[in-house]
Each structure stands twice: as structure tokens, then as C-alpha cells.
């Protein structure tokens, strides 16, 4: 849970950067941008393989600062029955979310909160059959003195953005160079298919 909260917080930081850029550019008075896609948080994803086991959307620790009236945040754990798969999903609907902008800002916040001595490489991956790419990074985070691997992928659209963190035991115990990021991106794309829809 500590690792989860450490990754959720940067989502708010990334959003704050995007909101500030929009306000600075538009002077705070321009009409809000068009919304193309929105997200939700269904009870299960990937054909029922993963279940929503904990909804953190209303948790004070998981709140995304900077959201406006009418914007919506979702944060929760998706796990399988044996808990060998555990993914933290966090995202929001906001007209301030921009395609090809917001995901990068979200990952900026995640990288800044990690324990990486230098920014890790970002990978723009389009899984087989996917309509759009996801942007992924493998982070390192210390928990109780132990260095854990924290793979994170994000995507954005005009109107929404989200990230998924692999917090499965196998993932956190794997060396970054050995982690199968393409396989994770495929899982993330499957989750995206289940949580994302046209506005």
C-alpha cells in the first residue's frame, strides 16, 4: 500500500502541471477543450481475470489536487484471485487532459518521486492490436529499505488520462532490466479497452 500511495501522489502533480499550462495559455477564460474520451472503473477487467478489490477514489491520500467541478477521479486496485497479479489503476476525466501531453506529465511526477538516480528511459509501446500506444517506464522505489521495481504505464486522450502500476510480487522483485515491459503494456492496453470509451 505504501508503494501505491507513493505512485498515486505524482498523478496529482502531473495534473497540476497540465492545469497550470492550460490556464497560463488560455488566461483562464477560454472555453474548456473538447472531450473525446472518458474513463470509468468497472468491477472487473480483462474478461473477469482481474477484479476491483479496493476502491481508493475517495481516499484522502489518493486525491488528485487541481481537479475542477465536474471532473472525476478514479483510483483502485485490480487483482486476480490468488493476488499474484496486482495493478493500481488511477485516472481522471477532465477537459484539461490533453492527448500526447498529459501522460508525459503524469510520468514526470512519477519519475520525480522515485529513487532513480537519473531519469529512466521511457518506452512508447503499441501492443499488437492496439489502437494507440501507451508510454511506459520502469521505476525503482524504496520501501522499508528495500528497493522495489515499479513498472508504470500511462495514456492520455483529449478529456481523460490514466496510469497503471504493476505492483505484483513478481514485478516488484524483478530487476528493471529483466522486466517484460511489452507484456505489461499489453495488459495495460487490455485494461484501457475496458475502462475507456468515447464521450
Short mmCIF file of C-alpha atoms in Angstrom, two decimals:
data_model
loop_
_atom_site.label_atom_id
_atom_site.label_comp_id
_atom_site.label_asym_id
_atom_site.label_seq_id
_atom_site.Cartn_x
_atom_site.Cartn_y
_atom_site.Cartn_z
CA UNK A 1 0.00 0.00 0.00
CA UNK A 2 2.88 2.39 0.69
CA UNK A 3 4.17 1.90 -2.82
CA UNK A 4 0.66 2.50 -4.17
CA UNK A 5 0.30 5.82 -2.38
CA UNK A 6 3.80 6.88 -3.44
CA UNK A 7 2.76 6.45 -7.07
CA UNK A 8 -0.73 7.96 -6.77
CA UNK A 9 0.57 11.28 -5.47
CA UNK A 10 2.60 12.03 -8.64
CA UNK A 11 -0.59 11.69 -10.69
CA UNK A 12 -1.87 14.82 -8.96
CA UNK A 13 1.42 16.56 -9.54
CA UNK A 14 1.30 15.79 -13.22
CA UNK A 15 -2.25 17.04 -13.47
CA UNK A 16 -1.37 20.26 -11.66
CA UNK A 17 1.35 20.95 -14.24
CA UNK A 18 -1.10 20.38 -17.09
CA UNK A 19 -3.80 22.53 -15.50
CA UNK A 20 -1.36 25.36 -14.91
CA UNK A 21 -0.12 25.25 -18.51
CA UNK A 22 -3.69 25.35 -19.80
CA UNK A 23 -4.57 28.26 -17.52
CA UNK A 24 -1.41 30.17 -18.44
CA UNK A 25 -2.03 29.72 -22.15
CA UNK A 26 -5.75 30.42 -22.13
CA UNK A 27 -5.66 33.14 -19.49
CA UNK A 28 -8.21 31.18 -17.51
CA UNK A 29 -11.10 32.50 -19.63
CA UNK A 30 -11.17 30.41 -22.82
CA UNK A 31 -13.82 27.70 -23.32
CA UNK A 32 -12.85 24.33 -21.93
CA UNK A 33 -11.41 21.97 -24.57
CA UNK A 34 -13.39 19.27 -26.30
CA UNK A 35 -13.68 15.90 -24.56
CA UNK A 36 -13.10 12.91 -26.86
CA UNK A 37 -12.84 10.01 -24.38
CA UNK A 38 -13.72 9.33 -20.75
CA UNK A 39 -12.75 6.59 -18.32
CA UNK A 40 -14.58 4.67 -15.63
CA UNK A 41 -13.61 1.98 -13.14
CA UNK A 42 -15.64 -1.21 -13.75
CA UNK A 43 -15.89 -4.03 -11.24
CA UNK A 44 -13.72 -6.28 -13.41
CA UNK A 45 -11.42 -6.04 -16.43
CA UNK A 46 -9.72 -8.38 -18.89
CA UNK A 47 -12.75 -10.62 -19.22
CA UNK A 48 -13.10 -11.01 -15.46
CA UNK A 49 -9.50 -12.06 -14.90
CA UNK A 50 -8.94 -9.04 -12.66
CA UNK A 51 -11.45 -7.81 -10.10
CA UNK A 52 -11.71 -4.40 -8.48
CA UNK A 53 -10.77 -5.35 -4.92
CA UNK A 54 -10.35 -1.89 -3.39
CA UNK A 55 -11.73 1.49 -4.46
CA UNK A 56 -9.44 4.30 -3.30
CA UNK A 57 -11.13 7.07 -5.25
CA UNK A 58 -12.39 8.82 -2.11
CA UNK A 59 -9.26 8.19 -0.05
CA UNK A 60 -7.66 11.48 1.07
CA UNK A 61 -4.21 10.09 0.27
CA UNK A 62 -5.24 9.34 -3.30
CA UNK A 63 -6.96 12.62 -4.11
CA UNK A 64 -5.77 14.38 -7.24
CA UNK A 65 -5.41 18.11 -6.48
CA UNK A 66 -6.35 20.61 -9.13
CA UNK A 67 -9.49 18.92 -10.44
CA UNK A 68 -12.41 21.24 -11.10
CA UNK A 69 -16.14 20.89 -10.55
CA UNK A 70 -17.43 18.22 -12.91
CA UNK A 71 -14.09 16.44 -13.20
CA UNK A 72 -13.94 12.87 -11.95
CA UNK A 73 -11.13 10.80 -10.45
CA UNK A 74 -10.85 7.01 -10.20
CA UNK A 75 -8.26 5.07 -8.22
CA UNK A 76 -8.38 1.39 -7.28
CA UNK A 77 -6.70 -1.98 -7.08
CA UNK A 78 -7.32 -4.70 -9.67
CA UNK A 79 -6.13 -8.14 -8.61
CA UNK A 80 -6.67 -11.77 -9.56
CA UNK A 81 -7.97 -14.41 -7.19
CA UNK A 82 -4.56 -15.53 -5.98
CA UNK A 83 -3.25 -11.95 -5.75
CA UNK A 84 -0.34 -12.97 -7.95
CA UNK A 85 -1.41 -10.07 -10.17
CA UNK A 86 -1.95 -6.68 -8.56
CA UNK A 87 -2.36 -3.48 -10.53
CA UNK A 88 -3.02 0.01 -9.28
CA UNK A 89 -5.25 1.93 -11.68
CA UNK A 90 -5.55 5.70 -11.33
CA UNK A 91 -7.01 8.20 -13.75
CA UNK A 92 -9.32 11.13 -14.20
CA UNK A 93 -11.79 12.74 -16.56
CA UNK A 94 -11.14 16.43 -17.16
CA UNK A 95 -11.37 18.68 -20.21
CA UNK A 96 -7.91 19.86 -19.20
CA UNK A 97 -6.45 16.44 -20.08
CA UNK A 98 -4.74 16.61 -23.46
CA UNK A 99 -3.76 13.90 -25.91
CA UNK A 100 0.02 13.47 -26.23
CA UNK A 101 0.61 15.83 -23.29
CA UNK A 102 -0.92 14.65 -20.03
CA UNK A 103 0.55 11.13 -19.87
CA UNK A 104 4.06 12.56 -20.13
CA UNK A 105 3.33 14.98 -17.28
CA UNK A 106 1.92 12.19 -15.13
CA UNK A 107 5.06 10.14 -15.70
CA UNK A 108 7.19 13.21 -14.92
CA UNK A 109 5.64 13.25 -11.47
CA UNK A 110 6.13 9.52 -11.01
CA UNK A 111 9.80 9.75 -12.02
CA UNK A 112 10.38 12.69 -9.69
CA UNK A 113 9.00 10.72 -6.74
CA UNK A 114 11.04 7.61 -7.49
CA UNK A 115 14.50 6.75 -6.21
CA UNK A 116 16.10 6.65 -9.66
CA UNK A 117 19.49 8.41 -9.71
CA UNK A 118 18.72 9.59 -13.25
CA UNK A 119 15.50 9.64 -15.32
CA UNK A 120 14.88 6.15 -16.71
CA UNK A 121 14.18 5.62 -20.38
CA UNK A 122 10.58 5.98 -21.50
CA UNK A 123 9.15 3.46 -23.91
CA UNK A 124 6.30 4.28 -26.28
CA UNK A 125 4.75 0.88 -26.97
CA UNK A 126 1.88 -0.04 -29.26
CA UNK A 127 0.81 -3.56 -28.25
CA UNK A 128 -0.42 -5.91 -31.01
CA UNK A 129 -3.95 -4.95 -31.99
CA UNK A 130 -3.93 -1.72 -30.00
CA UNK A 131 -5.34 1.48 -31.49
CA UNK A 132 -2.90 3.72 -29.66
CA UNK A 133 0.38 3.47 -27.84
CA UNK A 134 1.00 3.60 -24.12
CA UNK A 135 4.03 5.25 -22.56
CA UNK A 136 5.86 3.15 -20.00
CA UNK A 137 8.74 3.48 -17.59
CA UNK A 138 10.32 1.13 -15.06
CA UNK A 139 10.92 2.93 -11.78
CA UNK A 140 12.66 2.00 -8.55
CA UNK A 141 11.18 2.84 -5.16
CA UNK A 142 12.43 2.03 -1.67
CA UNK A 143 10.05 0.54 0.86
CA UNK A 144 11.35 -0.24 4.36
CA UNK A 145 14.87 -0.05 2.99
CA UNK A 146 14.20 -2.49 0.17
CA UNK A 147 14.48 -1.36 -3.44
CA UNK A 148 11.42 -2.41 -5.41
CA UNK A 149 10.74 -2.31 -9.14
CA UNK A 150 7.66 -0.27 -10.02
CA UNK A 151 6.67 -0.57 -13.71
CA UNK A 152 4.26 2.17 -14.74
CA UNK A 153 2.38 2.85 -17.98
CA UNK A 154 0.18 5.81 -18.83
CA UNK A 155 -2.02 7.02 -21.66
CA UNK A 156 -3.98 10.16 -22.42
CA UNK A 157 -6.79 11.43 -24.60
CA UNK A 158 -8.50 14.76 -25.01
CA UNK A 159 -10.63 14.62 -21.88
CA UNK A 160 -9.02 11.86 -19.81
CA UNK A 161 -5.76 10.31 -18.70
CA UNK A 162 -4.78 7.27 -16.65
CA UNK A 163 -1.88 5.24 -15.39
CA UNK A 164 -1.45 1.63 -14.33
CA UNK A 165 1.22 0.42 -11.92
CA UNK A 166 2.27 -3.23 -11.75
CA UNK A 167 2.56 -3.99 -8.04
CA UNK A 168 2.52 -7.77 -8.44
CA UNK A 169 5.03 -9.63 -6.23
CA UNK A 170 6.88 -10.93 -9.28
CA UNK A 171 7.20 -7.43 -10.74
CA UNK A 172 8.41 -5.66 -7.61
CA UNK A 173 11.08 -8.31 -7.09
CA UNK A 174 12.41 -8.23 -10.66
CA UNK A 175 15.44 -6.23 -11.74
CA UNK A 176 14.39 -3.37 -14.05
CA UNK A 177 16.42 -4.69 -16.98
CA UNK A 178 14.74 -8.09 -16.71
CA UNK A 179 11.16 -6.84 -16.53
CA UNK A 180 8.97 -7.63 -19.56
CA UNK A 181 7.64 -4.17 -20.32
CA UNK A 182 5.99 -5.20 -23.60
CA UNK A 183 3.93 -7.85 -21.81
CA UNK A 184 2.87 -5.26 -19.22
CA UNK A 185 1.93 -2.79 -21.96
CA UNK A 186 -0.36 -5.45 -23.43
CA UNK A 187 -2.07 -5.85 -20.05
CA UNK A 188 -2.42 -2.08 -19.76
CA UNK A 189 -3.96 -1.88 -23.23
CA UNK A 190 -6.47 -4.55 -22.21
CA UNK A 191 -7.38 -2.55 -19.12
CA UNK A 192 -7.65 0.58 -21.25
CA UNK A 193 -10.10 -1.17 -23.56
CA UNK A 194 -12.34 -1.93 -20.57
CA UNK A 195 -12.20 1.45 -18.82
CA UNK A 196 -12.12 3.86 -21.78
CA UNK A 197 -14.99 4.86 -24.05
CA UNK A 198 -15.92 7.67 -26.40
CA UNK A 199 -17.53 10.66 -24.73
#
